[in-house]
Tab-separated table of C-alpha atoms and ligand atoms in Angstrom:
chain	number	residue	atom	x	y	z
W	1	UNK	CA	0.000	0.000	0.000
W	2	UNK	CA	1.184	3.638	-1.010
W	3	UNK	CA	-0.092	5.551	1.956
W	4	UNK	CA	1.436	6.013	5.528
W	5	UNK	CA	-0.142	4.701	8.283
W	6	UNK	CA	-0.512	4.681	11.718
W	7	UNK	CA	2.805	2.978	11.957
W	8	UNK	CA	4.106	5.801	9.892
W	9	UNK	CA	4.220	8.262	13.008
W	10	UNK	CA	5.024	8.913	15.953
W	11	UNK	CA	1.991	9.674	18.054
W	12	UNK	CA	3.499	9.712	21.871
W	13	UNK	CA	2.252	12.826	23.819
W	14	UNK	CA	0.094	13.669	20.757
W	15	UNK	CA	-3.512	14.143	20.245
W	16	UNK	CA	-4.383	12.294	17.559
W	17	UNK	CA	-8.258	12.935	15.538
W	18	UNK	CA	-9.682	9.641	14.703
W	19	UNK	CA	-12.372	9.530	12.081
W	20	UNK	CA	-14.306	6.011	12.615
W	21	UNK	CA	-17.467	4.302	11.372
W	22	UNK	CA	-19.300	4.282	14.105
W	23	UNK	CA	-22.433	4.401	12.006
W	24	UNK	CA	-24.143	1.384	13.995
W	25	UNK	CA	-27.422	0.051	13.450
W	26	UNK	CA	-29.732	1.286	16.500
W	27	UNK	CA	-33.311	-0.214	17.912
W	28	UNK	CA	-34.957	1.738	20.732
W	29	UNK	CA	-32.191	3.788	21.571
W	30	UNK	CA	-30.067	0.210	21.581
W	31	UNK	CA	-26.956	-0.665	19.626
W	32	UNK	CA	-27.985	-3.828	17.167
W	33	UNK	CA	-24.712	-4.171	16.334
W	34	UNK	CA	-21.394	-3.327	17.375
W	35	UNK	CA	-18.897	-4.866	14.624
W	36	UNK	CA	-18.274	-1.758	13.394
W	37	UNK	CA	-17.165	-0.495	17.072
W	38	UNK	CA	-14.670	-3.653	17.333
W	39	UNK	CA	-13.624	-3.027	13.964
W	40	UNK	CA	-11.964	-0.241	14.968
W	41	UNK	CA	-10.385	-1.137	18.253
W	42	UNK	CA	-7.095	-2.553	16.847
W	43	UNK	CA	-6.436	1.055	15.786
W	44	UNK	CA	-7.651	2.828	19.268
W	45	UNK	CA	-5.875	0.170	21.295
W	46	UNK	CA	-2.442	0.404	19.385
W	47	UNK	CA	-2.500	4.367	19.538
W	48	UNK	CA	-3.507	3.974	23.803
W	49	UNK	CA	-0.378	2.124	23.841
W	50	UNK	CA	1.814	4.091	21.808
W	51	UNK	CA	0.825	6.959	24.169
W	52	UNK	CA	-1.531	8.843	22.294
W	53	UNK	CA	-4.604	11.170	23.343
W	54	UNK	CA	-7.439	9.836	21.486
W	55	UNK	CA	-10.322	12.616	19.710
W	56	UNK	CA	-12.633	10.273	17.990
W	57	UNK	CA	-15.316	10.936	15.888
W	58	UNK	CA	-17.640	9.648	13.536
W	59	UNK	CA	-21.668	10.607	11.732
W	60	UNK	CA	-24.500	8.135	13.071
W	61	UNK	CA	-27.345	7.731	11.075
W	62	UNK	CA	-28.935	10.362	8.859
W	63	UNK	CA	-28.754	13.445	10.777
W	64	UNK	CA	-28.633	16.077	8.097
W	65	UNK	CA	-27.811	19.204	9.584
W	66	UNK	CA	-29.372	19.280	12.425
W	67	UNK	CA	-28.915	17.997	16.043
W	68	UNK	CA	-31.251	14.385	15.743
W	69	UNK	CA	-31.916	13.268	19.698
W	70	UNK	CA	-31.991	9.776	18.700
W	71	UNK	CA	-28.548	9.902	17.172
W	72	UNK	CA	-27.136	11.667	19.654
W	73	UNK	CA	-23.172	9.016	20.224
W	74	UNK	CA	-24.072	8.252	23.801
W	75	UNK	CA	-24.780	4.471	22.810
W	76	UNK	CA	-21.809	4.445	21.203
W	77	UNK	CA	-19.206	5.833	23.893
W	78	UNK	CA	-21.152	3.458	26.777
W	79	UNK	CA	-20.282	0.426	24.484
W	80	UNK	CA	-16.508	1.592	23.196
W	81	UNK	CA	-15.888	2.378	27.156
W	82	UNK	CA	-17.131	-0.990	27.920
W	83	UNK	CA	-15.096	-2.956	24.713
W	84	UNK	CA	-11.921	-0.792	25.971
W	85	UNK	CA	-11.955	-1.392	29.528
W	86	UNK	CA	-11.703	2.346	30.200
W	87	UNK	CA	-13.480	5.436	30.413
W	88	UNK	CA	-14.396	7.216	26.748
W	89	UNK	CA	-16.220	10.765	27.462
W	90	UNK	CA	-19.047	11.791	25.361
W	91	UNK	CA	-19.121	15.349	23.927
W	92	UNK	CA	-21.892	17.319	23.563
W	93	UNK	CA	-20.680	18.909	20.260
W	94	UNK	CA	-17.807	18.467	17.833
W	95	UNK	CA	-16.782	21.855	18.059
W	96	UNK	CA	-16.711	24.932	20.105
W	97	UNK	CA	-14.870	26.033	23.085
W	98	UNK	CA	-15.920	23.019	25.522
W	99	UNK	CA	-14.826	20.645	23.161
W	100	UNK	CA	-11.602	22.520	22.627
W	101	UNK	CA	-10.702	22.478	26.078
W	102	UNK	CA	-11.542	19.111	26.591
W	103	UNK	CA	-8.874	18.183	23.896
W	104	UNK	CA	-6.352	20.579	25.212
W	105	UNK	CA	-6.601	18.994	28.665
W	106	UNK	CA	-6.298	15.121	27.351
W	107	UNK	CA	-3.631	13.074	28.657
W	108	UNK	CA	-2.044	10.535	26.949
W	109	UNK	CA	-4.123	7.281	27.029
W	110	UNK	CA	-7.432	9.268	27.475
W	111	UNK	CA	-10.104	8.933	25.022
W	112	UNK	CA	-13.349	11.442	24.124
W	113	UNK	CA	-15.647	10.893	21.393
W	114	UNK	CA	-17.172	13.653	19.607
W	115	UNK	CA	-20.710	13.624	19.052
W	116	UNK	CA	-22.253	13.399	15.696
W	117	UNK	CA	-20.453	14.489	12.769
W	118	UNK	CA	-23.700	15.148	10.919
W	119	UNK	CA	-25.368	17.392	12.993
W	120	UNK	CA	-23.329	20.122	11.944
W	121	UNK	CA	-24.227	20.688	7.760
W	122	UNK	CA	-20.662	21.803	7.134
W	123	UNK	CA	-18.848	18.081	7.666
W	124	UNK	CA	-21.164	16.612	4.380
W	125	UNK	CA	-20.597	20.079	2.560
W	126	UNK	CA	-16.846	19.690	3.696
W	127	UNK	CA	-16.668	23.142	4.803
W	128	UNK	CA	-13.032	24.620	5.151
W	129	UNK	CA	-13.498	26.144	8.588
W	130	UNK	CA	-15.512	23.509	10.304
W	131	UNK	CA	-12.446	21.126	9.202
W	132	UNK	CA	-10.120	23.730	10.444
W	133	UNK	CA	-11.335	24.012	13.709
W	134	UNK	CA	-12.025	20.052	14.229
W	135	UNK	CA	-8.547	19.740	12.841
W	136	UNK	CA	-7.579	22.327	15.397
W	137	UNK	CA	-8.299	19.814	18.037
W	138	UNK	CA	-5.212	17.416	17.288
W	139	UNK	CA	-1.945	16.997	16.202
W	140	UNK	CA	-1.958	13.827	14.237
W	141	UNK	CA	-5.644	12.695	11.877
W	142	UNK	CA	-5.872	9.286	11.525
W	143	UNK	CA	-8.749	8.047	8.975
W	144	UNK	CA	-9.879	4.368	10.119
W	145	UNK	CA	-13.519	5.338	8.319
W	146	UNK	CA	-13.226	2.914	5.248
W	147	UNK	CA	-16.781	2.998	4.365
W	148	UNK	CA	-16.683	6.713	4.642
W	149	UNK	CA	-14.074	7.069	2.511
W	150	UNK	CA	-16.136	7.143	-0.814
W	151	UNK	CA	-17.745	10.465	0.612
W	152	UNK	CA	-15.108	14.144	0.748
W	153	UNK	CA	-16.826	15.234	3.950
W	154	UNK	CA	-14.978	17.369	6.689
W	155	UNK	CA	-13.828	14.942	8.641
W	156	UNK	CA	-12.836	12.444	5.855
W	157	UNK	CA	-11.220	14.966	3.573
W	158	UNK	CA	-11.669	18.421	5.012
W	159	UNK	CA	-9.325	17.765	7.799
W	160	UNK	CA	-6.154	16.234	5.671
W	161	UNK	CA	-5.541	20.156	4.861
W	162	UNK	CA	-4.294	21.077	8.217
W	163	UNK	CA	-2.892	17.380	9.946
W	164	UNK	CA	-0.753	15.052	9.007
W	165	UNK	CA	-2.884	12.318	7.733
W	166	UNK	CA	-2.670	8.626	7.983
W	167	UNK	CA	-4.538	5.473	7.599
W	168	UNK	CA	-5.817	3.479	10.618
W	169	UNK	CA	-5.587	-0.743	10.536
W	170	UNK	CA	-9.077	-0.886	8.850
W	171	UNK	CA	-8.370	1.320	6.225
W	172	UNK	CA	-5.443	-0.367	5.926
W	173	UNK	CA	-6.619	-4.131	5.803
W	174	UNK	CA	-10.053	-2.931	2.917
W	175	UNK	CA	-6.964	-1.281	0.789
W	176	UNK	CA	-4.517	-4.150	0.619
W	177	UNK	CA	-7.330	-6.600	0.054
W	178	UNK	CA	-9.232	-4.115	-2.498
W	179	UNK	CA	-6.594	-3.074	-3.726
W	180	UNK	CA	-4.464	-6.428	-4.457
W	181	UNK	CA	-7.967	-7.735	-6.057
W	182	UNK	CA	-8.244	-4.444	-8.115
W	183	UNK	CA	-4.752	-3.782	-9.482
W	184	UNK	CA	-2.721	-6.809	-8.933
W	185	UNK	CA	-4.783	-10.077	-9.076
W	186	UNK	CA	-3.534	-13.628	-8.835
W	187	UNK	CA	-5.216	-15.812	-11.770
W	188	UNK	CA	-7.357	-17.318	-12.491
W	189	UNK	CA	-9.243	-14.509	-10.962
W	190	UNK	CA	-13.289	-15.261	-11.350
W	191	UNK	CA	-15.795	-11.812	-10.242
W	192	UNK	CA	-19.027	-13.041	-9.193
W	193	UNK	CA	-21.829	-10.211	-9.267
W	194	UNK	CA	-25.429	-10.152	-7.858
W	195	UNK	CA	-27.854	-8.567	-5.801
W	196	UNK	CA	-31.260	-6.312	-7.099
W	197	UNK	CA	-30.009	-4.023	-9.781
W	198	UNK	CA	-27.801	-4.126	-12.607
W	199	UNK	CA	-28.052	-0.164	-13.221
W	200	UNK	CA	-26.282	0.672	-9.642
W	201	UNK	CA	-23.733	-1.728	-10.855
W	202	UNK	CA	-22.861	-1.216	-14.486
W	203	UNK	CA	-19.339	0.581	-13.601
W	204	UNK	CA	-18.126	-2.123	-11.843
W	205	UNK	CA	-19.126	-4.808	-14.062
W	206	UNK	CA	-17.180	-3.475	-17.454
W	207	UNK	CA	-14.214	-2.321	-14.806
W	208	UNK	CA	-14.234	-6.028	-13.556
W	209	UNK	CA	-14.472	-7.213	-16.605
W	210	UNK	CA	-11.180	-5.612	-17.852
W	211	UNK	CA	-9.727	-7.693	-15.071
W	212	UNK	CA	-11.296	-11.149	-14.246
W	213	UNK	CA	-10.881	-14.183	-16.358
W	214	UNK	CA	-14.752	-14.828	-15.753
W	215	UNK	CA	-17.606	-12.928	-14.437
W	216	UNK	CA	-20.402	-14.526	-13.021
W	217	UNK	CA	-23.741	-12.621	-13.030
W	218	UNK	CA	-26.576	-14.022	-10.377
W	219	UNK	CA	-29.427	-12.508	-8.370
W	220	UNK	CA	-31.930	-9.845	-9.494
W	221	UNK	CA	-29.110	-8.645	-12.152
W	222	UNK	CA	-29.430	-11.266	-14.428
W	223	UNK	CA	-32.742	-11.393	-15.345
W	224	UNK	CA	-32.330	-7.769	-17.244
W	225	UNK	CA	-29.450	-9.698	-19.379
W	226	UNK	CA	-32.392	-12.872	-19.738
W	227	UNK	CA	-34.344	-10.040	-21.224
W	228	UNK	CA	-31.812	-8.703	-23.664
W	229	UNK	CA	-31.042	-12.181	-24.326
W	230	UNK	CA	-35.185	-12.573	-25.593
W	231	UNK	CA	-36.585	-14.178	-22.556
W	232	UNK	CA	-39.769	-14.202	-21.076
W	233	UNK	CA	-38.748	-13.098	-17.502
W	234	UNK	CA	-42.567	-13.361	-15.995
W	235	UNK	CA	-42.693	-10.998	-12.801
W	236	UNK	CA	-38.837	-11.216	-12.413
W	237	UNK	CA	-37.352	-7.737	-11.477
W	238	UNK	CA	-36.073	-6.265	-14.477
W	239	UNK	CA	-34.646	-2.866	-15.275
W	240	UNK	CA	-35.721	-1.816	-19.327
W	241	UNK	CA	-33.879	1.097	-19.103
W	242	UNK	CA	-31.093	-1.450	-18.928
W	243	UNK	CA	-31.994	-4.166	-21.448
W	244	UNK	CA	-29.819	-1.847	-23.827
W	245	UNK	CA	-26.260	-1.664	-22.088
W	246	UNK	CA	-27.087	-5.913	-21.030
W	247	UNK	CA	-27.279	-6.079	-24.469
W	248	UNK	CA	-23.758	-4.527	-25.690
W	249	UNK	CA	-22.360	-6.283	-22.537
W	250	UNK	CA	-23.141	-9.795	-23.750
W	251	UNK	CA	-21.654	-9.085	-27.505
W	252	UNK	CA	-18.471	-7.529	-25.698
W	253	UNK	CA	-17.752	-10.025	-22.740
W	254	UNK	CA	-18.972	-13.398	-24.772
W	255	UNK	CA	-17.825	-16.427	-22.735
W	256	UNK	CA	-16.386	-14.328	-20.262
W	257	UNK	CA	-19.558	-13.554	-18.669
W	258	UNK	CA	-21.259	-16.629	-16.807
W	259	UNK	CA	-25.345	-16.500	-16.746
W	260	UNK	CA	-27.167	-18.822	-14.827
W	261	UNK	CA	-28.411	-21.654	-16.344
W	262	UNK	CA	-31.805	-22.440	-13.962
W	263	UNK	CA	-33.611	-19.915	-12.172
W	264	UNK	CA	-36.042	-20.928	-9.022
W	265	UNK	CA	-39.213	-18.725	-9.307
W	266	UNK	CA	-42.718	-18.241	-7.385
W	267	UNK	CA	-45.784	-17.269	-8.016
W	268	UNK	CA	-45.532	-14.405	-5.088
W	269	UNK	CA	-43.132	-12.460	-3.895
W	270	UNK	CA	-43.078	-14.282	-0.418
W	271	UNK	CA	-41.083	-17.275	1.413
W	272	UNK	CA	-43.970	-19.163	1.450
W	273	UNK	CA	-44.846	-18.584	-1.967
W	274	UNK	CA	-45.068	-21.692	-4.929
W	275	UNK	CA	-41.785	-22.315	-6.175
W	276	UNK	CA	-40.230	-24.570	-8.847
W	277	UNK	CA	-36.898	-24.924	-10.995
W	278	UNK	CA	-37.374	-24.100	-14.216
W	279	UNK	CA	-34.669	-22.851	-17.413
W	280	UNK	CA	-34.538	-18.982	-17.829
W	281	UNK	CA	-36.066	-19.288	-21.051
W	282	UNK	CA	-39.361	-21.134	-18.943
W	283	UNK	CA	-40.147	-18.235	-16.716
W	284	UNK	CA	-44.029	-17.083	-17.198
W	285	UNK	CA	-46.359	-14.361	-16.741
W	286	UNK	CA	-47.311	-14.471	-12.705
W	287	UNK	CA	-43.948	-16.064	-11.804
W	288	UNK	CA	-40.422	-13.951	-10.825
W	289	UNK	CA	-37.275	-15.182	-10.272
W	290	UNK	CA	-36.416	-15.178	-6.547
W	291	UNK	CA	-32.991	-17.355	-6.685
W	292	UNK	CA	-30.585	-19.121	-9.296
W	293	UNK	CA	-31.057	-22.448	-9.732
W	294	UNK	CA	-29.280	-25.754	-8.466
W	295	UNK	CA	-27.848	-26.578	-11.944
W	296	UNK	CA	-26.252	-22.746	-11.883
W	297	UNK	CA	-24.861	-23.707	-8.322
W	298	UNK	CA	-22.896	-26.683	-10.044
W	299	UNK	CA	-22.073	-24.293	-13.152
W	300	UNK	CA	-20.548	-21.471	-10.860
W	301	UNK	CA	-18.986	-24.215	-8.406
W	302	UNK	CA	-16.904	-24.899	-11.791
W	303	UNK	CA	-16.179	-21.773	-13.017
W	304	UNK	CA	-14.658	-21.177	-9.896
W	305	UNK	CA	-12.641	-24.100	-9.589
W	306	UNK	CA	-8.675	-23.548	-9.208
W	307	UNK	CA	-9.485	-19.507	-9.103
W	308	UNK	CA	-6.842	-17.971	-7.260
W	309	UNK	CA	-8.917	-14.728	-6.677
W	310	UNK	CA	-12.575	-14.184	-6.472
W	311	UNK	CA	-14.309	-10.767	-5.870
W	312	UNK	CA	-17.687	-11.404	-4.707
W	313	UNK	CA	-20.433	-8.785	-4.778
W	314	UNK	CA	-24.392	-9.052	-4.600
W	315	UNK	CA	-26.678	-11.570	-3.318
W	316	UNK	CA	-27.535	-14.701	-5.476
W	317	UNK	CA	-31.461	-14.270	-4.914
W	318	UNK	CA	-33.538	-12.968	-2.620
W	319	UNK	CA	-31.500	-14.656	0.730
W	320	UNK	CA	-33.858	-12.699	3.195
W	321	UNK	CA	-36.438	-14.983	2.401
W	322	UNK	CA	-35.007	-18.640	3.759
W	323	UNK	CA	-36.802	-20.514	1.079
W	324	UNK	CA	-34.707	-18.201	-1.515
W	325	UNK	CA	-31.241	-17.950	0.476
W	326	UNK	CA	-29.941	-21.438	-0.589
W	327	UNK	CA	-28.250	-20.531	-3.999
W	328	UNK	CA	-26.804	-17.404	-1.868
W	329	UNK	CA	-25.272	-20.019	0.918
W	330	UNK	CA	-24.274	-22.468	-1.209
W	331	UNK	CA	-21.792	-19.924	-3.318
W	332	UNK	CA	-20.636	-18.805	-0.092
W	333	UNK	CA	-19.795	-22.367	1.433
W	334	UNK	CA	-18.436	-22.748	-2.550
W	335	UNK	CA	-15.786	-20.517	-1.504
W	336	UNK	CA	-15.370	-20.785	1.694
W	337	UNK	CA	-13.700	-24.361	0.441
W	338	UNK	CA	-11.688	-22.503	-2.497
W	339	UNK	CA	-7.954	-22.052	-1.987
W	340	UNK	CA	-7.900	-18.419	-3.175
W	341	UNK	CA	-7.908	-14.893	-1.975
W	342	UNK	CA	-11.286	-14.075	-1.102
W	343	UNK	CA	-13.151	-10.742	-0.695
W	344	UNK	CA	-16.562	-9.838	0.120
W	345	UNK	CA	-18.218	-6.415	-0.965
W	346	UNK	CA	-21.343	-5.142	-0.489
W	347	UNK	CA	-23.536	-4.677	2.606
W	348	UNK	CA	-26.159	-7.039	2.005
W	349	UNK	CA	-23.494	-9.647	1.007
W	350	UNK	CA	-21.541	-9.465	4.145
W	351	UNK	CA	-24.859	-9.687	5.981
W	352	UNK	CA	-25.288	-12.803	3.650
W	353	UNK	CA	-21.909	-14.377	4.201
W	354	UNK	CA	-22.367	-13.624	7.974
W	355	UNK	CA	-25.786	-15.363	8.021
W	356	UNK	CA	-24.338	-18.453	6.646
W	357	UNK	CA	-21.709	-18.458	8.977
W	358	UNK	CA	-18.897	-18.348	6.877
W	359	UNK	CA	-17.410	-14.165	7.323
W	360	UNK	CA	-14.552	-16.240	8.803
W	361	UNK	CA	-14.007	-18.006	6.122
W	362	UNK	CA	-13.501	-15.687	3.887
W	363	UNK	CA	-10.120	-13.999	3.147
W	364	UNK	CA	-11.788	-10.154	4.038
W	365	UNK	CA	-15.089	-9.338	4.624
W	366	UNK	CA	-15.281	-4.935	3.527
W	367	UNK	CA	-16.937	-3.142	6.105
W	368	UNK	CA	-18.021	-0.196	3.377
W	369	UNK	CA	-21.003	-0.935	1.093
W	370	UNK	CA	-20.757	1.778	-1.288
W	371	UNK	CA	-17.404	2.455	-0.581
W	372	UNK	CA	-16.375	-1.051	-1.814
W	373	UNK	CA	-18.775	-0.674	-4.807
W	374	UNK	CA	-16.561	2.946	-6.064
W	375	UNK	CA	-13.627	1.249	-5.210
W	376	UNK	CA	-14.298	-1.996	-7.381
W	377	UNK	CA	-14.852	0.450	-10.291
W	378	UNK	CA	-12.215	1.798	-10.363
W	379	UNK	CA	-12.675	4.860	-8.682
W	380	UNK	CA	-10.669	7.190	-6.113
W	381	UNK	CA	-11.534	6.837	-2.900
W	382	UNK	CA	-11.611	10.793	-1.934
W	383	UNK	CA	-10.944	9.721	1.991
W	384	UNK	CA	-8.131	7.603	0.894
W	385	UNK	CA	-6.655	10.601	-2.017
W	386	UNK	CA	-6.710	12.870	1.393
W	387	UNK	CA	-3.868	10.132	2.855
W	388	UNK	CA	-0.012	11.036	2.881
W	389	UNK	CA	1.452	9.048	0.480
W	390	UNK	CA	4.598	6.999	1.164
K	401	ADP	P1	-24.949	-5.429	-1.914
K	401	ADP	O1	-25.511	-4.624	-0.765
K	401	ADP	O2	-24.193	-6.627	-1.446
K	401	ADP	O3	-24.169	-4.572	-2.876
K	401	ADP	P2	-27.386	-5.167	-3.430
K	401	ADP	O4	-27.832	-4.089	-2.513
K	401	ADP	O5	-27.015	-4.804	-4.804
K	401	ADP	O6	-26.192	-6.010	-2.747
K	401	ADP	O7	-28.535	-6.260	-3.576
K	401	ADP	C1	-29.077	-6.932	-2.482
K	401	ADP	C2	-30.543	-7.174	-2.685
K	401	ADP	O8	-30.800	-7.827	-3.899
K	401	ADP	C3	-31.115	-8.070	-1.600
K	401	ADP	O9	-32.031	-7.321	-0.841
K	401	ADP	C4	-31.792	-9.197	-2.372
K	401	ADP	O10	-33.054	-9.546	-1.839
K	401	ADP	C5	-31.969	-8.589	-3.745
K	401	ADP	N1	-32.116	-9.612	-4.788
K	401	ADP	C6	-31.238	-10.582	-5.129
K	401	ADP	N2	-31.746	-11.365	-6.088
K	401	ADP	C7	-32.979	-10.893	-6.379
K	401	ADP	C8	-34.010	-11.287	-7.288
K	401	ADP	N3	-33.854	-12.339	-8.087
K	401	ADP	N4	-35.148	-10.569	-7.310
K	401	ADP	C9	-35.294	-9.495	-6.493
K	401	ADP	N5	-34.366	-9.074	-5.608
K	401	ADP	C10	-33.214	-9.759	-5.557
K	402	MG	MG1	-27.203	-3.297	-0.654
């Protein structure tokens, strides 16, 4: 990796800005889910012991602008305190003058966490002096927020302009294992693409397709190439706007792209619909394609036999729906056996991989959705462009 990190610098007796995801799910005023909090404590624990100050901050939710009671970090800084084993103090703002002498007073191995990023409307418009005076609070930024990274807010980009910036473990880990699958593949490296909508999608499918040695296209995506293939598709989701650009992409990728070769549909939209196997030239009015087919598992099993690298984004079929889940799980136990370099994109396909059990498994897991998506295109990350190179 090109960019410094945490390793990079010398952080003892500084105060060092940390921009996490803390962007947890909440229920009742109740953290869900706190992977995203343990995500980041290899980086907070390693600058504790390197004898940092710690100003931490991160956006929660949807707060836009304003200052959102419900998403208010309080849940958060209870359970970091808790996963650190020492106390993390809450602020009631991210900046201002209590906030500023809060940081000036931090000793080394003392932690605060800002509160909400969002609630101020400068950190998504990346306003110069709302960086400069979060900046103002430290010595040292530190950007651990990989699924931030894809936005140039304040505290993801803003900030860079007046601190040394560096990358945190997290950012570190999703760059070497994006990046090596990006720019530097081992073959036979096989892509294998899902999930609702081919349109959100189209920019990483011709940039992986530059790259891969075979694409594999499953889940809602396919049936808009079934249509520009001349297929009946039923009640399947399809995108027409998109029948045209499936179209050009079958005449340009030929063999390289990998369709599915049985679909399982129902007559409802609903785990306890009807459902049968049928070809993807079978599908009829009334019935939609909820999942690929067994056949299709055996066909993709194949293609990614001996693959050395396999980018995996979007959900087979509808895997929310139990009765629809198994052509999801059983590419995800596929490669949980395959002696390769695997990475997982996407949010609902690391929910998918963690439902089956099998996020271990798999060589990384990305913690940024869209993030992951911009990065698999090809795109730079404007959080990670903000990083001091090497
Ligand atoms: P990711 O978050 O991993 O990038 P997407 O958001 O693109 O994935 O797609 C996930 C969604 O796609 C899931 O909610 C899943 O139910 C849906 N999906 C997958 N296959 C189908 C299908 N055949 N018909 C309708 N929806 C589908
Ligand atoms: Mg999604």
């Amino acid at each position: 990796m090109n960019k410094k990190t945490i390793r990079d610098v010398n952080v003892r007796g500084k105060r060092v800005l940390v921009r996490v995801d803390f962007n947890v799910p909440l229920k009742d005023g109740a953290i869900t889910d706190d992977i995203r909090i343990r995500a980041a404590l290899p980086t907070i624990n390693y600058l504790l012991e390197k004898g940092a100050a710690l100003i931490l901050c991160s956006h929660l939710g949807r707060a836009k602008g304003k200052v959102v009671p419900e998403l208010k970090m309080d849940p958060v800084a209870t359970r970091l305190s808790e996963l650190l084993g020492r106390p993390v103090k809450k602020m009631d703002d991210c900046i201002g003058p209590v906030v500023e002498d809060a940081a000036a007073a931090l000793q080394p191995g003392e932690v605060i966490l800002l509160e909400n990023t969002r609630f101020h409307a400068e950190e998504t418009a990346n306003d110069p002096g709302f960086a400069k005076q979060v900046a103002g609070l430290a010595d040292i930024f530190v950007n651990d927020a990989f699924g931030a990274a894809h936005r140039a807010h304040a505290t993801t980009v803003g900030v860079a302009d007046y601190l040394p910036a560096v990358a945190g473990f997290l950012m570190e880990k999703e760059l070497e294992f994006l990046g090596k699958a990006t720019s530097d593949p081992e073959h036979p490296y096989v892509a294998i693409l899902g999930g609702a909508k081919i349109s959100d999608k189209i920019g990483v499918i011709e940039s992986l397709l530059s790259k891969c040695d075979r694409l594999l296209i499953g889940g809602g995506m396919a049936n808009t190439f079934f249509k520009a293939m001349g297929f009946e598709v039923g009640d399947s989701l399809v995108e027409d706007d998109a029948v045209a650009t499936a179209k050009t992409l079958l005449e340009k990728a030929g063999s390289q792209l990998v369709l599915p070769v049985d679909a399982v549909v129902a007559d409802a939209f609903d785990n306890e619909a009807n459902a049968k196997v049928v070809a993807p030239n079978e599908v009829t009015p009334g019935w939609r394609i909820l999942d690929i087919g067994p056949k299709t598992v055996q066909t993709f099993e194949s293609a990614l036999g001996g693959a050395k690298t396999v980018i995996w984004n979007g959900p087979m079929g509808v895997f929310e729906m139990p009765n629809f889940a198994k052509g999801t799980f059983a590419v995800a136990e596929t490669l949980a056996k395959l002696d390769a370099i695997t990475v997982i994109g996407g949010g609902d396909s690391a929910a998918a991989v963690k439902q089956a059990g099998l996020a271990e498994k798999m060589s990384h897991v990305s913690t940024g959705g869209g993030a992951s998506l911009e990065f698999l295109e090809g795109k730079t990350l404007p959080g990670v462009a903000a990083l001091a190179d090497k």
